[in-house]
Coordinates of C-alpha atoms and ligand atoms in Angstrom, one line a residue:
M1 CA 37.9 -26.4 59.4
S2 CA 40.3 -28.8 57.8
D3 CA 42.2 -27.8 54.7
K4 CA 41.5 -31.1 53.0
P5 CA 39.8 -30.5 49.7
V6 CA 36.2 -31.6 49.4
V7 CA 35.6 -34.0 46.5
L8 CA 32.1 -34.2 45.3
M9 CA 32.5 -36.0 42.0
P10 CA 35.0 -38.2 40.4
E11 CA 37.7 -36.7 38.3
D12 CA 36.5 -37.7 34.9
I13 CA 33.3 -35.7 35.3
Q14 CA 33.2 -32.5 33.3
R15 CA 31.2 -29.6 34.3
I16 CA 30.3 -26.2 32.7
M17 CA 28.2 -23.7 34.5
G18 CA 26.2 -20.5 34.3
K19 CA 26.3 -18.5 31.2
D20 CA 28.8 -20.8 29.5
A21 CA 26.5 -23.8 29.9
Q22 CA 23.5 -21.8 28.6
R23 CA 25.2 -20.3 25.6
N24 CA 26.8 -23.6 24.7
N25 CA 23.5 -25.4 24.7
I26 CA 21.8 -22.6 22.8
L27 CA 24.5 -22.6 20.2
A28 CA 24.3 -26.4 19.7
A29 CA 20.5 -26.3 19.3
R30 CA 20.8 -23.4 16.9
M31 CA 23.3 -25.3 14.8
V32 CA 20.9 -28.2 14.5
A33 CA 18.2 -25.8 13.1
E34 CA 20.7 -24.1 10.9
M35 CA 21.7 -27.5 9.4
I36 CA 18.3 -28.5 8.1
K37 CA 17.1 -25.0 7.2
T38 CA 17.9 -25.3 3.5
T39 CA 15.6 -28.3 3.2
L40 CA 12.4 -26.5 4.2
G41 CA 9.6 -26.1 1.8
P42 CA 8.9 -27.1 -1.8
K43 CA 12.1 -25.4 -3.1
G44 CA 14.2 -26.8 -0.3
M45 CA 17.3 -28.9 -1.2
D46 CA 18.0 -32.5 -0.4
K47 CA 20.8 -33.9 1.7
M48 CA 22.9 -37.0 0.9
L49 CA 23.8 -39.0 4.0
V50 CA 26.5 -41.6 3.7
S51 CA 26.8 -44.1 6.5
P52 CA 30.1 -45.6 7.6
T53 CA 29.3 -48.7 5.6
G54 CA 28.7 -46.7 2.5
D55 CA 24.9 -46.8 2.4
I56 CA 23.4 -43.7 0.9
I57 CA 20.2 -41.9 1.8
I58 CA 19.1 -38.9 -0.2
T59 CA 16.3 -37.1 1.5
N60 CA 14.6 -33.8 2.3
D61 CA 12.9 -35.1 5.4
G62 CA 14.0 -33.3 8.6
V63 CA 13.6 -36.2 11.0
T64 CA 15.5 -38.6 8.8
I65 CA 18.4 -36.3 8.4
L66 CA 18.7 -35.7 12.1
E67 CA 18.3 -39.3 13.0
E68 CA 21.1 -40.3 10.6
M69 CA 23.5 -37.6 11.8
Q70 CA 24.2 -39.4 15.1
I71 CA 24.2 -36.2 17.0
E72 CA 25.9 -36.4 20.4
H73 CA 25.6 -33.0 22.0
P74 CA 22.9 -33.3 24.8
A75 CA 21.0 -30.1 23.9
A76 CA 21.2 -30.9 20.2
K77 CA 19.8 -34.3 21.0
M78 CA 16.8 -32.7 22.6
M79 CA 16.1 -30.9 19.2
V80 CA 16.3 -34.3 17.5
D81 CA 13.8 -35.6 20.0
I82 CA 11.2 -33.0 19.2
A83 CA 11.5 -33.8 15.5
K84 CA 10.9 -37.5 16.4
T85 CA 7.9 -36.6 18.5
Q86 CA 6.5 -34.5 15.6
D87 CA 7.0 -37.4 13.3
S88 CA 5.2 -39.9 15.5
E89 CA 2.4 -37.5 16.5
V90 CA 1.7 -35.9 13.1
G91 CA 4.0 -37.5 10.6
D92 CA 5.1 -34.1 9.0
G93 CA 6.4 -30.7 10.0
T94 CA 9.7 -32.1 11.4
T95 CA 11.9 -29.5 9.8
S96 CA 9.6 -26.7 10.9
V97 CA 9.5 -27.7 14.6
V98 CA 13.3 -27.7 14.8
M99 CA 13.6 -24.4 13.0
I100 CA 11.1 -22.7 15.3
A101 CA 12.8 -24.1 18.4
G102 CA 16.2 -22.9 17.0
K103 CA 14.9 -19.4 16.3
L104 CA 13.2 -19.2 19.7
L105 CA 16.6 -19.9 21.3
E106 CA 18.4 -17.5 19.0
N107 CA 15.9 -14.7 19.9
A108 CA 16.1 -15.7 23.6
E109 CA 19.8 -14.9 23.4
K110 CA 19.0 -11.3 22.4
L111 CA 16.9 -11.0 25.5
L112 CA 19.6 -12.6 27.7
D113 CA 22.0 -10.0 26.3
K114 CA 19.6 -7.4 27.6
K115 CA 20.0 -9.0 31.0
I116 CA 16.5 -10.5 31.0
H117 CA 16.4 -13.6 33.3
P118 CA 15.9 -16.9 31.5
T119 CA 12.9 -17.8 33.6
L120 CA 11.2 -14.7 32.6
I121 CA 11.8 -15.5 28.9
A122 CA 10.6 -19.0 29.5
K123 CA 7.4 -17.6 31.1
G124 CA 6.8 -15.2 28.2
Y125 CA 7.3 -18.1 25.7
K126 CA 4.9 -20.2 27.6
I127 CA 2.3 -17.5 27.5
A128 CA 2.8 -17.0 23.8
A129 CA 2.6 -20.7 23.0
E130 CA -0.7 -20.9 24.9
K131 CA -2.0 -17.9 23.1
C132 CA -1.1 -19.5 19.8
Q133 CA -3.2 -22.5 20.7
S134 CA -6.2 -20.4 21.3
I135 CA -5.7 -18.3 18.1
L136 CA -5.3 -21.5 16.1
N137 CA -8.6 -22.9 17.6
E138 CA -10.3 -19.7 16.5
I139 CA -9.0 -19.4 13.0
S140 CA -8.6 -23.0 11.8
L141 CA -11.0 -24.3 9.2
K142 CA -13.4 -27.1 9.9
I143 CA -13.6 -30.0 7.5
S144 CA -15.4 -33.3 7.5
P145 CA -14.0 -36.7 6.5
N146 CA -16.1 -36.4 3.3
D147 CA -14.2 -33.3 2.1
E148 CA -12.1 -35.4 -0.2
G149 CA -11.0 -32.5 -2.3
I150 CA -9.5 -30.7 0.7
L151 CA -7.9 -33.9 2.1
K152 CA -6.2 -34.5 -1.2
H153 CA -4.7 -31.1 -1.2
V154 CA -3.5 -31.6 2.3
A155 CA -1.8 -34.8 1.1
M156 CA -0.3 -33.0 -1.9
T157 CA 1.0 -30.1 0.2
A158 CA 2.9 -32.6 2.3
M159 CA 4.5 -34.0 -0.9
T160 CA 5.3 -30.8 -2.7
G161 CA 9.0 -30.5 -3.3
K162 CA 9.8 -34.1 -2.7
S163 CA 10.5 -36.7 -5.3
A164 CA 6.9 -37.9 -4.9
E165 CA 5.7 -34.6 -6.4
A166 CA 5.8 -35.8 -10.0
S167 CA 2.9 -38.2 -9.3
K168 CA 1.4 -36.3 -6.4
E169 CA -2.2 -36.4 -7.8
K170 CA -2.1 -40.1 -8.0
F171 CA -0.4 -40.5 -4.6
A172 CA -2.9 -38.2 -3.0
D173 CA -5.8 -40.3 -4.3
I174 CA -4.1 -43.4 -2.9
V175 CA -3.4 -41.8 0.5
V176 CA -6.9 -40.3 0.9
N177 CA -8.6 -43.5 -0.2
A178 CA -6.5 -45.6 2.1
V179 CA -7.0 -43.4 5.2
K180 CA -10.8 -43.2 4.5
Q181 CA -11.0 -46.9 4.4
I182 CA -9.4 -47.4 7.8
Y183 CA -11.2 -44.4 9.4
H184 CA -13.7 -45.6 11.9
D185 CA -15.5 -43.9 14.8
G186 CA -13.1 -41.0 14.8
K187 CA -10.1 -43.3 14.9
V188 CA -7.4 -44.0 12.4
D189 CA -4.7 -46.5 13.0
L190 CA -2.0 -46.1 10.3
N191 CA -0.6 -49.6 11.3
D192 CA -3.5 -51.0 9.2
I193 CA -1.8 -49.7 6.1
K194 CA 1.2 -51.8 5.1
I195 CA 3.8 -50.2 2.8
E196 CA 5.6 -52.7 0.6
K197 CA 8.2 -51.9 -2.0
S198 CA 9.0 -53.4 -5.3
K199 CA 12.0 -52.5 -7.5
G200 CA 11.2 -52.2 -11.2
E201 CA 8.5 -50.2 -13.1
G202 CA 8.1 -46.5 -12.4
I203 CA 6.8 -44.6 -9.4
A204 CA 3.6 -43.8 -11.3
D205 CA 2.8 -47.6 -11.1
T206 CA 2.5 -47.4 -7.3
E207 CA -0.8 -48.9 -6.3
L208 CA -3.3 -49.4 -3.4
I209 CA -4.2 -53.0 -2.9
S210 CA -7.0 -54.1 -0.6
G211 CA -5.3 -56.9 1.3
I212 CA -1.8 -57.7 2.3
V213 CA 1.2 -57.9 0.0
L214 CA 4.2 -59.8 1.2
D215 CA 7.7 -59.5 -0.2
K216 CA 7.9 -63.3 -0.4
E217 CA 7.6 -65.9 -3.1
K218 CA 6.2 -69.3 -2.7
V219 CA 8.8 -71.8 -1.4
S220 CA 8.5 -74.2 -4.3
G221 CA 8.0 -73.7 -8.0
D222 CA 5.7 -76.7 -8.0
M223 CA 3.1 -75.1 -5.8
P224 CA 0.0 -73.6 -7.3
V225 CA 0.4 -69.9 -8.3
V226 CA -3.1 -69.0 -7.3
I227 CA -5.3 -70.3 -4.5
K228 CA -8.9 -69.2 -4.6
D229 CA -11.0 -69.4 -1.4
A230 CA -7.8 -69.5 0.7
K231 CA -7.8 -71.2 4.1
I232 CA -4.7 -70.0 5.8
V233 CA -2.5 -71.5 8.5
L234 CA -0.1 -69.1 10.3
V235 CA 2.7 -70.7 12.2
D236 CA 5.7 -69.3 14.0
F237 CA 7.5 -72.6 14.5
P238 CA 9.7 -74.2 11.8
L239 CA 8.3 -76.8 9.6
E240 CA 11.6 -78.7 9.7
L241 CA 13.4 -80.7 12.3
K242 CA 15.1 -78.6 14.9
N243 CA 18.8 -78.6 14.9
P244 CA 19.9 -79.9 18.2
E245 CA 21.3 -77.1 20.4
I246 CA 24.1 -79.3 21.6
D247 CA 26.4 -81.4 19.3
T248 CA 25.0 -84.8 19.0
K249 CA 26.9 -87.9 17.8
I250 CA 25.0 -90.7 16.3
S251 CA 26.9 -93.9 15.8
I252 CA 25.7 -95.8 12.8
S253 CA 27.4 -99.0 11.8
T254 CA 25.1 -100.6 9.2
P255 CA 23.3 -99.2 6.1
E256 CA 20.0 -100.4 7.7
Q257 CA 20.6 -98.2 10.7
L258 CA 21.2 -95.2 8.5
Q259 CA 18.1 -95.9 6.6
G260 CA 16.2 -96.3 9.8
F261 CA 17.4 -92.9 11.0
L262 CA 16.4 -91.2 7.8
N263 CA 13.0 -92.9 7.8
Q264 CA 12.5 -91.6 11.3
E265 CA 13.2 -88.0 10.1
E266 CA 10.9 -88.4 7.2
R267 CA 8.1 -89.7 9.4
T268 CA 8.3 -86.8 11.7
I269 CA 8.1 -84.3 8.8
K270 CA 5.3 -86.3 7.3
E271 CA 3.3 -86.1 10.5
M272 CA 3.9 -82.4 10.7
I273 CA 2.6 -81.8 7.2
S274 CA -0.3 -84.1 7.6
K275 CA -1.4 -82.2 10.7
V276 CA -1.3 -79.0 8.5
K277 CA -3.3 -80.8 5.8
D278 CA -5.9 -82.1 8.3
T279 CA -6.9 -78.6 9.2
G280 CA -8.1 -78.2 5.6
A281 CA -5.6 -75.4 4.9
N282 CA -4.5 -74.6 1.4
V283 CA -2.1 -71.8 2.3
V284 CA 0.7 -71.8 4.9
F285 CA 2.6 -68.7 6.1
C286 CA 5.5 -69.7 8.3
Q287 CA 7.7 -67.4 10.3
K288 CA 10.6 -69.8 10.3
G289 CA 12.0 -72.2 7.8
I290 CA 10.3 -75.0 5.8
D291 CA 12.3 -78.1 5.1
D292 CA 12.9 -79.4 1.5
F293 CA 10.9 -82.6 2.1
A294 CA 8.1 -80.6 3.8
Q295 CA 8.1 -78.3 0.7
Y296 CA 7.7 -81.3 -1.5
L297 CA 4.8 -82.7 0.6
L298 CA 3.1 -79.4 0.6
S299 CA 3.4 -79.0 -3.2
K300 CA 2.0 -82.5 -3.6
A301 CA -1.0 -81.5 -1.5
R302 CA -1.4 -78.3 -3.7
V303 CA -0.7 -76.1 -0.8
Y304 CA 0.8 -72.6 -1.3
A305 CA 3.5 -71.8 1.3
C306 CA 5.9 -69.0 2.2
R307 CA 8.7 -69.2 4.7
R308 CA 10.5 -66.7 6.9
V309 CA 7.6 -64.2 6.9
S310 CA 8.5 -61.4 9.3
R311 CA 6.8 -61.2 12.7
S312 CA 5.1 -57.9 11.8
D313 CA 3.8 -59.3 8.6
M314 CA 2.5 -62.4 10.5
E315 CA 0.7 -60.1 12.9
K316 CA -0.8 -58.1 10.0
L317 CA -1.9 -61.4 8.3
A318 CA -3.5 -62.5 11.5
K319 CA -5.5 -59.3 11.8
A320 CA -6.4 -59.2 8.1
T321 CA -7.4 -62.9 7.7
G322 CA -8.9 -63.5 11.1
G323 CA -6.4 -66.3 11.7
K324 CA -4.4 -67.1 14.8
I325 CA -0.6 -67.4 14.9
V326 CA 0.0 -70.9 16.2
S327 CA 3.1 -71.6 18.2
N328 CA 3.1 -75.4 18.4
L329 CA 2.0 -78.3 16.3
G330 CA -0.4 -79.6 18.9
E331 CA -2.5 -76.5 18.8
L332 CA -3.0 -76.6 15.1
S333 CA -6.7 -77.0 14.2
S334 CA -9.2 -75.7 11.7
S335 CA -10.6 -73.2 14.1
E336 CA -7.3 -71.3 14.0
L337 CA -7.4 -70.8 10.2
G338 CA -7.7 -67.4 8.5
S339 CA -9.4 -66.8 5.2
A340 CA -9.1 -64.7 2.1
E341 CA -10.6 -64.8 -1.3
I342 CA -7.4 -65.1 -3.2
V343 CA -3.7 -65.8 -2.4
E344 CA -1.5 -65.5 -5.4
E345 CA 2.1 -65.0 -6.5
V346 CA 2.6 -61.9 -8.7
K347 CA 5.8 -61.2 -10.6
H348 CA 7.1 -57.6 -10.7
G349 CA 10.3 -57.3 -12.6
N350 CA 12.7 -59.7 -11.0
D351 CA 10.7 -59.9 -7.7
C352 CA 7.9 -62.2 -6.9
L353 CA 5.4 -61.0 -4.3
T354 CA 2.6 -62.8 -2.6
Y355 CA -0.8 -61.0 -2.6
V356 CA -3.5 -61.9 -0.1
K357 CA -6.6 -60.3 -1.3
G358 CA -10.3 -60.1 -0.3
C359 CA -9.5 -60.5 3.4
K360 CA -12.0 -61.0 6.1
N361 CA -11.1 -57.6 7.6
P362 CA -11.7 -54.9 4.9
K363 CA -9.3 -52.5 6.7
A364 CA -6.3 -54.5 5.6
L365 CA -4.6 -52.4 3.0
T366 CA -1.2 -52.3 1.3
I367 CA 0.4 -49.5 -0.6
L368 CA 2.8 -51.1 -3.1
I369 CA 5.5 -48.6 -4.1
H370 CA 7.2 -49.2 -7.4
G371 CA 10.3 -47.3 -8.4
G372 CA 13.5 -47.7 -10.4
T373 CA 16.1 -47.6 -7.6
N374 CA 16.0 -48.2 -3.8
H375 CA 16.9 -44.5 -3.1
V376 CA 13.9 -43.3 -5.1
I377 CA 11.6 -45.9 -3.5
D378 CA 12.7 -45.0 0.0
E379 CA 12.2 -41.3 -0.5
I380 CA 8.8 -42.0 -1.9
E381 CA 8.0 -44.0 1.1
R382 CA 9.0 -41.2 3.4
A383 CA 6.8 -38.8 1.4
L384 CA 3.9 -41.2 1.5
R385 CA 4.2 -41.7 5.2
D386 CA 4.2 -37.9 5.7
S387 CA 1.1 -37.7 3.6
L388 CA -0.7 -40.5 5.4
G389 CA 0.1 -38.8 8.6
V390 CA -1.3 -35.4 7.6
V391 CA -4.5 -36.8 6.1
A392 CA -5.0 -39.0 9.2
S393 CA -4.5 -36.0 11.4
S394 CA -6.8 -33.8 9.4
I395 CA -9.6 -36.4 9.5
K396 CA -9.1 -37.0 13.2
T397 CA -9.2 -33.4 14.3
G398 CA -11.4 -32.1 11.5
L399 CA -9.3 -29.0 11.3
V400 CA -6.9 -27.5 8.7
V401 CA -4.9 -24.3 8.2
P402 CA -3.5 -22.4 5.3
G403 CA 0.2 -23.3 4.5
G404 CA 2.9 -21.3 2.7
G405 CA 3.6 -19.3 5.9
A406 CA 0.1 -17.8 6.0
I407 CA -0.8 -19.2 9.4
E408 CA 2.6 -18.3 10.9
I409 CA 2.2 -14.6 9.8
E410 CA -1.3 -14.4 11.1
L411 CA -0.3 -16.0 14.4
A412 CA 2.6 -13.6 14.7
R413 CA 0.3 -10.6 14.0
R414 CA -2.2 -11.6 16.6
L415 CA 0.5 -12.5 19.1
R416 CA 2.0 -9.0 18.8
H417 CA -1.4 -7.5 19.3
F418 CA -1.9 -9.6 22.3
G419 CA 1.6 -8.8 23.6
Q420 CA 0.6 -5.1 23.9
S421 CA -1.8 -6.1 26.6
L422 CA 1.0 -7.5 28.7
T423 CA 3.3 -5.5 30.9
G424 CA 6.9 -5.9 31.7
R425 CA 9.5 -8.1 30.1
E426 CA 7.2 -10.9 29.2
Q427 CA 6.0 -8.6 26.4
L428 CA 9.4 -8.7 24.9
A429 CA 9.5 -12.5 25.0
V430 CA 6.1 -12.7 23.3
E431 CA 7.4 -10.3 20.7
E432 CA 10.4 -12.6 20.0
F433 CA 8.1 -15.6 19.9
A434 CA 6.1 -13.9 17.1
S435 CA 9.3 -13.1 15.1
A436 CA 10.4 -16.7 15.5
L437 CA 7.2 -17.9 13.8
E438 CA 8.0 -15.5 10.9
F439 CA 11.2 -17.5 10.3
I440 CA 9.1 -20.1 8.5
P441 CA 7.8 -17.9 5.6
T442 CA 11.2 -16.0 5.4
T443 CA 13.0 -19.3 5.0
L444 CA 10.5 -20.6 2.5
A445 CA 11.2 -17.4 0.5
E446 CA 15.0 -17.7 0.9
N447 CA 15.1 -21.3 -0.1
A448 CA 13.3 -20.3 -3.3
G449 CA 15.7 -17.6 -4.1
L450 CA 13.3 -14.8 -3.2
D451 CA 14.1 -11.8 -1.0
P452 CA 13.0 -12.8 2.5
I453 CA 12.6 -9.2 3.7
D454 CA 10.4 -8.1 0.8
I455 CA 8.3 -11.2 1.1
L456 CA 7.9 -10.7 4.9
T457 CA 7.0 -7.0 4.5
E458 CA 4.4 -7.8 1.8
L459 CA 2.9 -10.7 3.8
K460 CA 2.6 -8.6 6.9
A461 CA 1.0 -5.7 5.0
K462 CA -1.6 -8.1 3.5
H463 CA -2.4 -9.6 6.9
D464 CA -2.7 -6.2 8.5
S465 CA -5.3 -5.3 5.9
G466 CA -7.3 -8.3 6.9
E467 CA -6.2 -11.0 4.3
K468 CA -5.6 -13.7 6.8
N469 CA -5.0 -16.4 4.3
A470 CA -2.4 -14.5 2.4
G471 CA 0.7 -16.7 2.0
L472 CA 3.6 -17.4 -0.2
N473 CA 2.6 -19.6 -3.1
L474 CA 5.8 -21.2 -4.4
F475 CA 4.1 -22.7 -7.4
N476 CA 4.1 -19.2 -9.0
N477 CA 6.2 -17.3 -6.4
K478 CA 3.3 -14.9 -5.7
I479 CA 1.7 -13.8 -2.4
E480 CA -1.9 -14.7 -2.6
N481 CA -4.7 -16.5 -0.9
V482 CA -3.1 -19.8 -0.3
L483 CA -6.4 -21.6 0.6
E484 CA -7.5 -20.8 -3.0
A485 CA -4.1 -22.0 -4.2
R486 CA -4.9 -25.2 -2.3
I487 CA -1.8 -25.1 -0.1
I488 CA -3.3 -26.6 3.0
E489 CA -1.9 -28.2 6.2
P490 CA -3.4 -30.0 9.2
Y491 CA -4.1 -27.9 12.3
K492 CA -2.2 -30.5 14.4
I493 CA 1.1 -29.9 12.5
K494 CA 1.1 -26.3 13.9
T495 CA -0.2 -27.0 17.5
Q496 CA 2.3 -29.8 17.9
A497 CA 5.2 -27.9 16.5
I498 CA 4.5 -24.7 18.5
N499 CA 4.1 -26.7 21.7
S500 CA 7.2 -28.9 21.3
A501 CA 9.3 -26.0 20.1
S502 CA 8.5 -23.8 23.0
E503 CA 8.8 -26.6 25.5
V504 CA 12.3 -27.6 24.4
A505 CA 13.4 -23.9 24.1
N506 CA 12.3 -23.3 27.7
M507 CA 13.9 -26.5 28.9
I508 CA 17.2 -25.5 27.3
L509 CA 17.0 -22.0 28.6
R510 CA 16.5 -23.1 32.2
I511 CA 19.7 -25.2 32.2
D512 CA 22.7 -23.4 33.9
D513 CA 24.8 -26.4 34.8
V514 CA 25.9 -29.3 32.7
I515 CA 27.5 -32.2 34.5
A516 CA 28.8 -34.8 32.0
S517 CA 30.0 -38.2 32.7
N518 CA 30.8 -41.0 30.4
G519 CA 30.4 -43.7 32.9
K520 CA 33.0 -45.6 35.0
G521 CA 36.6 -45.7 34.0
N522 CA 36.3 -43.6 30.9
S523 CA 38.2 -40.4 31.3
K524 CA 36.7 -38.7 28.3
A525 CA 33.5 -37.3 29.5
R526 CA 30.9 -36.5 26.8
M527 CA 31.2 -32.8 27.1
P528 CA 30.3 -30.7 24.1
S529 CA 33.6 -30.1 22.4
N530 CA 33.1 -26.5 21.5
I531 CA 33.1 -25.1 25.0
G532 CA 34.8 -21.8 25.0
E533 CA 34.6 -21.2 21.3
Y534 CA 31.5 -19.3 21.9
D535 CA 31.4 -16.1 23.7
Ligands
ADP1 P1 8.6 -30.0 7.2 O1 9.5 -31.1 7.5 O2 8.5 -29.0 8.3 O3 7.2 -30.6 6.8 P2 8.8 -29.3 4.4 O4 10.1 -29.3 3.7 O5 7.9 -30.4 4.1 O6 9.2 -29.3 5.9 O7 8.1 -27.9 4.2 C1 6.9 -27.6 4.8 C2 6.6 -26.1 4.5 O8 6.4 -25.9 3.1 C3 5.2 -25.7 5.2 O9 5.4 -24.5 5.8 C4 4.3 -25.6 4.0 O10 3.2 -24.7 4.2 C5 5.2 -25.2 2.9 N1 4.7 -25.4 1.5 C6 4.2 -26.6 1.0 N2 3.8 -26.4 -0.3 C7 4.0 -25.1 -0.6 C8 3.8 -24.3 -1.7 N3 3.3 -24.8 -2.8 N4 4.0 -23.0 -1.6 C9 4.5 -22.5 -0.5 N5 4.8 -23.2 0.6 C10 4.5 -24.5 0.6
MG2 MG1 6.7 -31.7 5.2

């Protein structure tokens, strides 16, 4: 053998292995959970996030906080990912999923200390997660899309404790109405609901409008304010002369030549607009700019026009009005037109918005949020999105569960019972899984200033005596039947959270080697900085 050292990896690669890697990852993941813990539940606090440019977000929404924090630690990032998945799959429960995952890992550490192998813990967790699914299937409540009362309470539970709470009855009406209108054949596509915001007036003025609302005013004051029986052209090319991509020099030596050049420009624009008019359109939505002269010609023709409409709005308009987005002038014809009963400009405070109402497709809806400041409006939007998500999910699966920690306590109780039928060390893992679920009600209590141990003991006692809907009602701080108190959540919030949390915990547990590289030439590898601080 030669005594030359064997070099496997470049120098700037950092590596931690074995127990260190494991503990470091677990610690990072737990820190993420710890960070958002105080926001859980109706009595949870908000966080103020300030970006490097000074933008401020005030929120209580788990996924928003985590996304804004620019987390770098690889294991912590995995926690952020499950919050994102929860957000896209259900729309709510993002704090809960991270907290359960964090607690699963914290409890796994206790088992690691007892020298139980991580793969055994992972196996136990997997068994427990699967058992939870079957328990949930057994004890969830069936509802139909016509159970509006229940759906409204699902919507309100998602809004409790957020700034939307003050008007939650009204918002719940809006949300349930909106989702019911787009529900069809067991499917709900929340993209059919546009959320638009308008500063001024109070949040209680928020409204559901059937049709599309654009945050745009008509391009010229001379255009009509209202168009009835609208025939709509949608174009994604500019109604102006293109700026040449390369510098062009035009030599003009006489006034006639200059006039000729200007006339030529005018003629081109005139042709453009007459093509638009020939289609019979009385409304134009343009994704790009509209030239001053074109604006003048359109006004003269009594056409209503908006410019620089965003692509996503153009697509929504196409879907709603049945029109086609036309990409070049030659394709413009009356068969591409969309239609709506009314297009009008409506003034709210200082803003002018364009309403497109009575669309061909009745599924086109807009929730127009009003509010005094942008921070309020943004937080209302997040609450409404959560609410839309939970109502959509409840309608799709037709299943709901009691909130306020009731379902978690019942799951934990049944899991422990089931665990007794297992032998060996998996039983211990199932036990720890159950206690991780109890972290939700204890945190709800703690955040409300109640004694978590007292609450947990009382909840467990009630469940042992058969009250499976007993939960913590934070409207009156009592332990009671939370279904009767109308604290209701969708089934999917729980199945998704339990699945993702156990998957990510298991994935982190199985890692015993972290090899970090920051790419070529950069000697500072992205290794978690707190290595060694943990023991
Ligand atoms: P997440 O991001 O996980 O949705 P939230 O801050 O929205 O976190 O809190 C959700 C938790 O609050 C759920 O466990 C839910 O059951 C509970 N909850 C909602 N309303 C009430 C209430 N009135 N009393 C007790 N718990 C409630
Ligand atoms: Mg929530």
